[in-house]
Amino acid sequence: ENLRSWIAGMPKAELHVHLEGCLTPSLTRSLAERNRLPLPAALSSLDQTSGYSFHDLTTFLAVYYPNLVVLQTEHDFRDLALAYLTHAHAQNIKHVELFFDPQAHTSRGIPFPTILRGYRTGILAAQRTLGISASLIMCFLRDQSAEYAMATLMEALPFKDSIIGVGLDSDERGNPPSKFAAVFQRASKEGFLLTAHCDIDQPNSIDHIRQVVQEIQVDRIDHGTNVLEDDSLVEILRDKGIGLTCCPVSNSVVTEDFKGREIVDLLRRGVKVTINSDDPAYFRAYANENMEKMATETDVTRKELIQFQRNAFSISWISSWRRNHFL
Ligand code: HPA
Ligand code: ZN
């Protein structure tokens, strides 16, 4: 059987995708028009065939944040969620846990409830019309203050039945997980599950991974392949069932290495690694394309490709008491 159609037909779960990273150039254009706003700068100079060009996380974020100005109304947030979930459904994704960055919007004057209600309406519409299952994970921007993160957590409390967990994203350099220890502790006390980005391109990555495991006590880690630098930490992840949400195409965009060998190595050592898209509208690769990259550029077997998806369902928060609480 053809590899591509075999991957396309496989039931999948996606655990690492940023809703704001699902804002395609065409949706950006139509939202700008609807809201009578000028096209964001990166978009007006975009080459239609080659797409945006990035060489690291900083240059990516410098396009990602300014593009978000086109998201203004509850309806805009709804449309973004529904557009991604429609694409995910077409790739035979059965369940998604969606990151969102409220501070990327509240910082420019969009009220927290507008964001949350919009995303929630989009998810409910997709669940009803497509049968795809989805939950929201609220991320704190780590390059902003811990006080702003805590204030965001407080704003989320009235909506906590609609949010399954919290995460940590944006620029990691100089922003260790320990900066947010008190925020995560409070989030956990409120019943949120915990995850955090530990990017592959950090000089002190292993320290950050140690912090999220030992100090923050996360349920999962986003990226995190640098754990291979410490065998005892690999064993802790395996024994505690702390999964990693890896993003091969994203890795190849922000660094010169997609970390395929490391991902397969961790899988073979019994760590629950998964394959995800991160920011599919920007990296122009959804779940299937990320699976195809692993299949064609590593020595992973078909059985192991299935194992990535088994891991995803197994480390998903699908059976948490909080799931679908808002329905
Ligand atoms: N890395 C870090 N922060 C992010 C990303 C990412 O790929 N996408 C959105 N926020
Ligand atoms: Zn990410």
XYZ file of C-alpha atoms and ligand atoms in Angstrom:
338
model
C 0.000 0.000 0.000
C 1.154 3.495 -0.818
C 2.808 5.064 2.246
C 1.085 8.398 1.901
C -2.429 6.966 1.734
C -1.603 4.507 4.524
C -0.628 7.444 6.790
C -3.662 9.450 5.645
C -5.957 6.567 6.560
C -4.492 6.029 10.014
C -6.706 7.369 12.867
C -4.663 10.084 14.559
C -4.561 12.385 17.568
C -2.781 15.732 17.614
C -1.503 17.122 20.914
C 0.749 19.995 19.858
C -0.825 22.541 17.556
C -1.201 26.271 18.250
C -4.565 27.667 17.131
C -2.858 30.958 16.268
C -0.393 28.908 14.196
C -3.344 27.702 12.111
C -3.977 31.174 10.690
C -3.342 30.598 6.987
C -2.489 33.440 4.584
C -5.896 33.097 2.922
C -7.811 33.266 6.225
C -5.635 36.211 7.300
C -6.566 37.975 4.070
C -10.291 37.357 4.397
C -10.375 38.411 8.073
C -8.449 41.612 7.248
C -11.040 42.356 4.600
C -14.006 41.571 6.856
C -12.624 43.791 9.620
C -11.541 46.538 7.179
C -7.941 46.331 8.322
C -4.771 46.715 6.243
C -2.975 43.467 5.377
C -0.249 42.658 7.942
C 3.215 43.527 6.563
C 4.509 39.947 6.317
C 1.475 38.972 4.281
C 1.612 41.789 1.778
C 5.171 40.737 0.886
C 4.423 36.999 0.950
C 5.571 34.841 -1.953
C 2.547 32.638 -2.724
C 4.564 29.564 -3.717
C 7.491 29.560 -1.287
C 5.447 30.791 1.706
C 6.862 32.672 4.672
C 10.548 32.165 5.310
C 11.995 31.698 8.787
C 15.369 30.603 10.065
C 14.649 30.395 13.778
C 11.954 30.832 16.439
C 12.558 34.583 16.718
C 12.000 35.254 13.008
C 8.942 33.001 13.095
C 7.395 34.787 16.098
C 8.086 38.137 14.420
C 5.580 37.145 11.705
C 3.202 35.105 13.888
C 2.302 37.831 16.424
C 1.744 40.797 14.020
C -0.520 38.642 11.793
C -2.883 38.135 14.734
C -4.232 41.716 14.490
C -6.810 40.430 11.972
C -8.481 38.450 14.784
C -10.931 40.927 16.291
C -14.354 39.430 16.993
C -15.684 36.273 18.609
C -16.685 35.195 15.113
C -13.070 35.502 13.878
C -11.808 33.177 16.627
C -14.628 30.765 15.851
C -13.732 30.741 12.155
C -10.055 30.062 12.913
C -10.841 27.065 15.147
C -13.392 25.673 12.709
C -11.043 26.056 9.725
C -8.273 24.105 11.454
C -10.618 21.391 12.755
C -12.071 20.952 9.265
C -8.554 20.393 7.929
C -7.732 18.040 10.806
C -10.902 16.027 10.212
C -9.958 15.657 6.540
C -6.652 14.114 7.725
C -8.517 11.541 9.823
C -7.552 13.171 13.114
C -10.013 11.979 15.738
C -8.927 14.096 18.697
C -6.973 17.354 19.061
C -5.669 19.281 22.054
C -5.366 22.873 20.886
C -2.961 25.405 22.346
C -4.055 29.014 22.368
C -2.243 32.197 23.425
C -4.758 34.539 25.120
C -2.049 37.101 25.903
C -1.334 37.540 22.194
C -4.833 39.051 22.056
C -5.523 40.557 25.508
C -2.261 42.525 25.121
C -3.836 44.319 22.132
C -7.155 44.975 23.819
C -9.231 41.909 22.915
C -11.241 40.797 25.993
C -10.460 37.289 27.291
C -14.126 36.155 27.002
C -14.222 37.094 23.289
C -11.291 34.752 22.586
C -12.579 31.896 24.695
C -16.183 32.062 23.490
C -15.059 32.222 19.866
C -12.757 29.215 20.088
C -15.341 27.275 22.094
C -18.078 27.964 19.533
C -15.791 26.785 16.723
C -14.934 23.586 18.597
C -18.576 22.828 19.383
C -19.538 23.392 15.739
C -16.787 20.999 14.594
C -17.772 18.390 17.167
C -21.386 18.598 16.088
C -20.883 18.655 12.312
C -17.704 16.575 11.886
C -17.597 14.404 14.996
C -14.004 15.431 15.747
C -13.137 15.762 19.433
C -11.133 18.762 20.680
C -10.030 20.431 23.918
C -8.273 23.723 24.692
C -4.910 24.180 26.430
C -4.168 27.755 27.489
C -0.526 28.788 27.078
C 1.292 31.510 28.989
C 3.752 33.631 27.020
C 7.066 32.961 28.769
C 8.675 36.155 27.451
C 6.042 38.118 29.415
C 6.059 38.480 33.204
C 4.937 35.854 35.708
C 2.481 38.464 37.045
C 0.801 38.748 33.626
C 0.611 34.950 33.430
C -1.005 34.793 36.881
C -3.494 37.535 35.914
C -4.337 35.532 32.768
C -4.900 32.409 34.870
C -7.294 34.411 37.079
C -9.181 35.611 33.983
C -9.501 32.003 32.831
C -11.060 30.713 36.067
C -14.674 31.560 35.106
C -14.053 29.497 31.939
C -12.097 26.698 33.514
C -14.554 24.005 32.518
C -13.701 24.822 28.883
C -9.924 24.562 29.328
C -8.307 21.196 29.965
C -4.818 22.336 30.871
C -2.166 25.032 30.708
C 1.120 25.259 28.813
C 4.097 27.554 28.293
C 5.249 28.851 24.899
C 6.876 31.759 23.012
C 10.550 32.748 23.332
C 12.330 30.372 25.733
C 15.719 32.088 25.809
C 16.197 33.622 29.264
C 12.709 32.474 30.297
C 13.135 29.212 32.248
C 10.102 27.233 33.441
C 10.985 28.059 37.080
C 9.948 31.675 36.364
C 6.351 30.355 36.258
C 6.519 27.812 39.112
C 3.924 29.645 41.237
C 1.573 30.072 38.246
C 1.717 26.357 37.423
C 1.255 25.440 41.070
C -1.917 27.531 41.238
C -3.115 26.145 37.877
C -2.646 22.595 39.142
C -4.550 23.420 42.336
C -7.412 24.692 40.139
C -7.510 21.321 38.368
C -5.676 22.143 35.131
C -3.331 19.544 33.647
C 0.186 20.829 32.932
C 2.537 20.894 29.980
C 5.377 23.197 28.873
C 7.515 23.785 25.807
C 11.167 22.751 26.184
C 12.470 23.757 22.771
C 15.204 21.900 20.915
C 17.350 24.982 20.249
C 18.028 26.036 23.848
C 21.572 26.042 25.246
C 20.278 25.120 28.739
C 17.505 22.831 27.522
C 18.344 19.944 29.844
C 18.050 22.267 32.882
C 14.642 23.392 31.656
C 13.510 19.777 31.192
C 14.717 18.979 34.713
C 12.750 21.970 36.048
C 9.477 20.980 34.371
C 9.790 17.388 35.586
C 11.040 17.982 39.125
C 9.832 21.452 40.067
C 6.687 22.024 37.959
C 5.720 18.312 37.722
C 4.216 18.510 34.256
C 2.024 15.791 32.773
C 3.668 16.181 29.338
C 6.527 18.057 27.648
C 6.268 19.829 24.289
C 9.328 19.080 22.103
C 11.801 17.978 24.815
C 14.043 15.730 22.685
C 17.123 17.176 24.415
C 16.235 14.904 27.345
C 18.585 12.441 25.586
C 21.496 14.365 27.138
C 20.634 12.767 30.507
C 19.946 9.019 30.616
C 18.489 9.147 34.132
C 15.966 11.768 33.015
C 14.983 9.588 30.017
C 14.240 6.794 32.489
C 12.125 9.114 34.638
C 10.033 10.114 31.602
C 9.574 6.473 30.644
C 8.729 5.288 34.154
C 6.321 8.159 34.899
C 4.719 7.991 31.446
C 5.518 11.652 30.754
C 5.042 11.929 26.987
C 6.745 14.210 24.483
C 4.901 16.081 21.723
C 7.477 16.316 18.937
C 7.146 18.388 15.763
C 9.598 17.265 13.036
C 8.777 19.843 10.345
C 8.744 22.661 12.920
C 12.171 21.475 14.125
C 13.500 21.643 10.568
C 12.255 25.233 10.273
C 13.701 26.598 13.525
C 16.988 24.649 13.301
C 18.831 22.762 10.578
C 17.984 19.408 12.200
C 14.502 17.871 12.356
C 15.615 15.532 15.187
C 14.150 12.462 13.481
C 16.859 10.162 14.795
C 16.371 11.416 18.368
C 12.588 10.996 18.135
C 12.943 7.372 16.972
C 15.623 6.707 19.598
C 13.292 7.924 22.368
C 10.422 5.821 20.998
C 12.646 2.710 21.078
C 13.648 3.511 24.657
C 9.989 3.385 25.682
C 9.278 7.096 26.025
C 5.784 8.032 24.812
C 6.760 10.286 21.918
C 4.171 11.651 19.481
C 4.262 13.417 16.097
C 2.586 16.809 15.716
C 2.408 19.902 13.494
C 2.995 22.897 15.870
C 2.105 25.782 13.514
C 0.766 24.099 10.362
C -0.286 27.267 8.516
C 3.255 28.619 8.795
C 5.313 25.450 8.398
C 2.927 24.202 5.702
C 2.732 20.708 7.154
C -0.193 19.204 9.057
C -0.201 15.854 10.902
C 0.064 13.661 7.797
C 3.024 15.582 6.366
C 4.843 15.341 9.683
C 4.239 11.580 9.796
C 5.453 11.319 6.174
C 8.668 13.137 7.060
C 9.354 10.609 9.811
C 8.483 7.718 7.482
C 10.709 8.839 4.609
C 13.663 10.404 6.437
C 14.227 7.964 9.322
C 14.447 4.172 9.625
C 11.156 4.049 11.557
C 8.989 1.002 10.776
C 5.275 1.015 9.977
C 4.620 -0.618 13.327
C 6.480 2.238 15.010
C 4.537 4.823 12.998
C 1.368 3.289 14.441
C 2.992 3.409 17.891
C 3.350 7.225 17.603
C -0.443 7.456 17.296
C -1.080 4.881 20.029
C 1.141 7.037 22.255
C -0.839 10.151 21.308
C -4.168 8.629 22.347
C -2.555 7.189 25.458
C -0.983 10.462 26.699
C -3.902 12.614 25.546
C -6.097 14.179 28.193
C -9.128 12.629 26.552
C -10.293 10.786 29.657
C -9.696 13.606 32.111
C -12.724 14.452 34.253
C -12.471 17.954 32.817
C -12.939 16.864 29.229
C -16.069 18.224 27.526
C -17.215 19.680 30.802
C -18.670 22.635 28.922
C -20.937 20.550 26.714
N 7.375 27.737 19.621
C 7.250 28.535 20.685
N 6.185 29.283 20.877
C 5.216 29.235 19.987
C 5.295 28.437 18.865
C 6.428 27.651 18.674
O 6.555 26.913 17.673
N 4.162 28.604 18.161
C 3.425 29.476 18.843
N 4.039 29.872 19.949
Zn 4.676 24.683 19.935
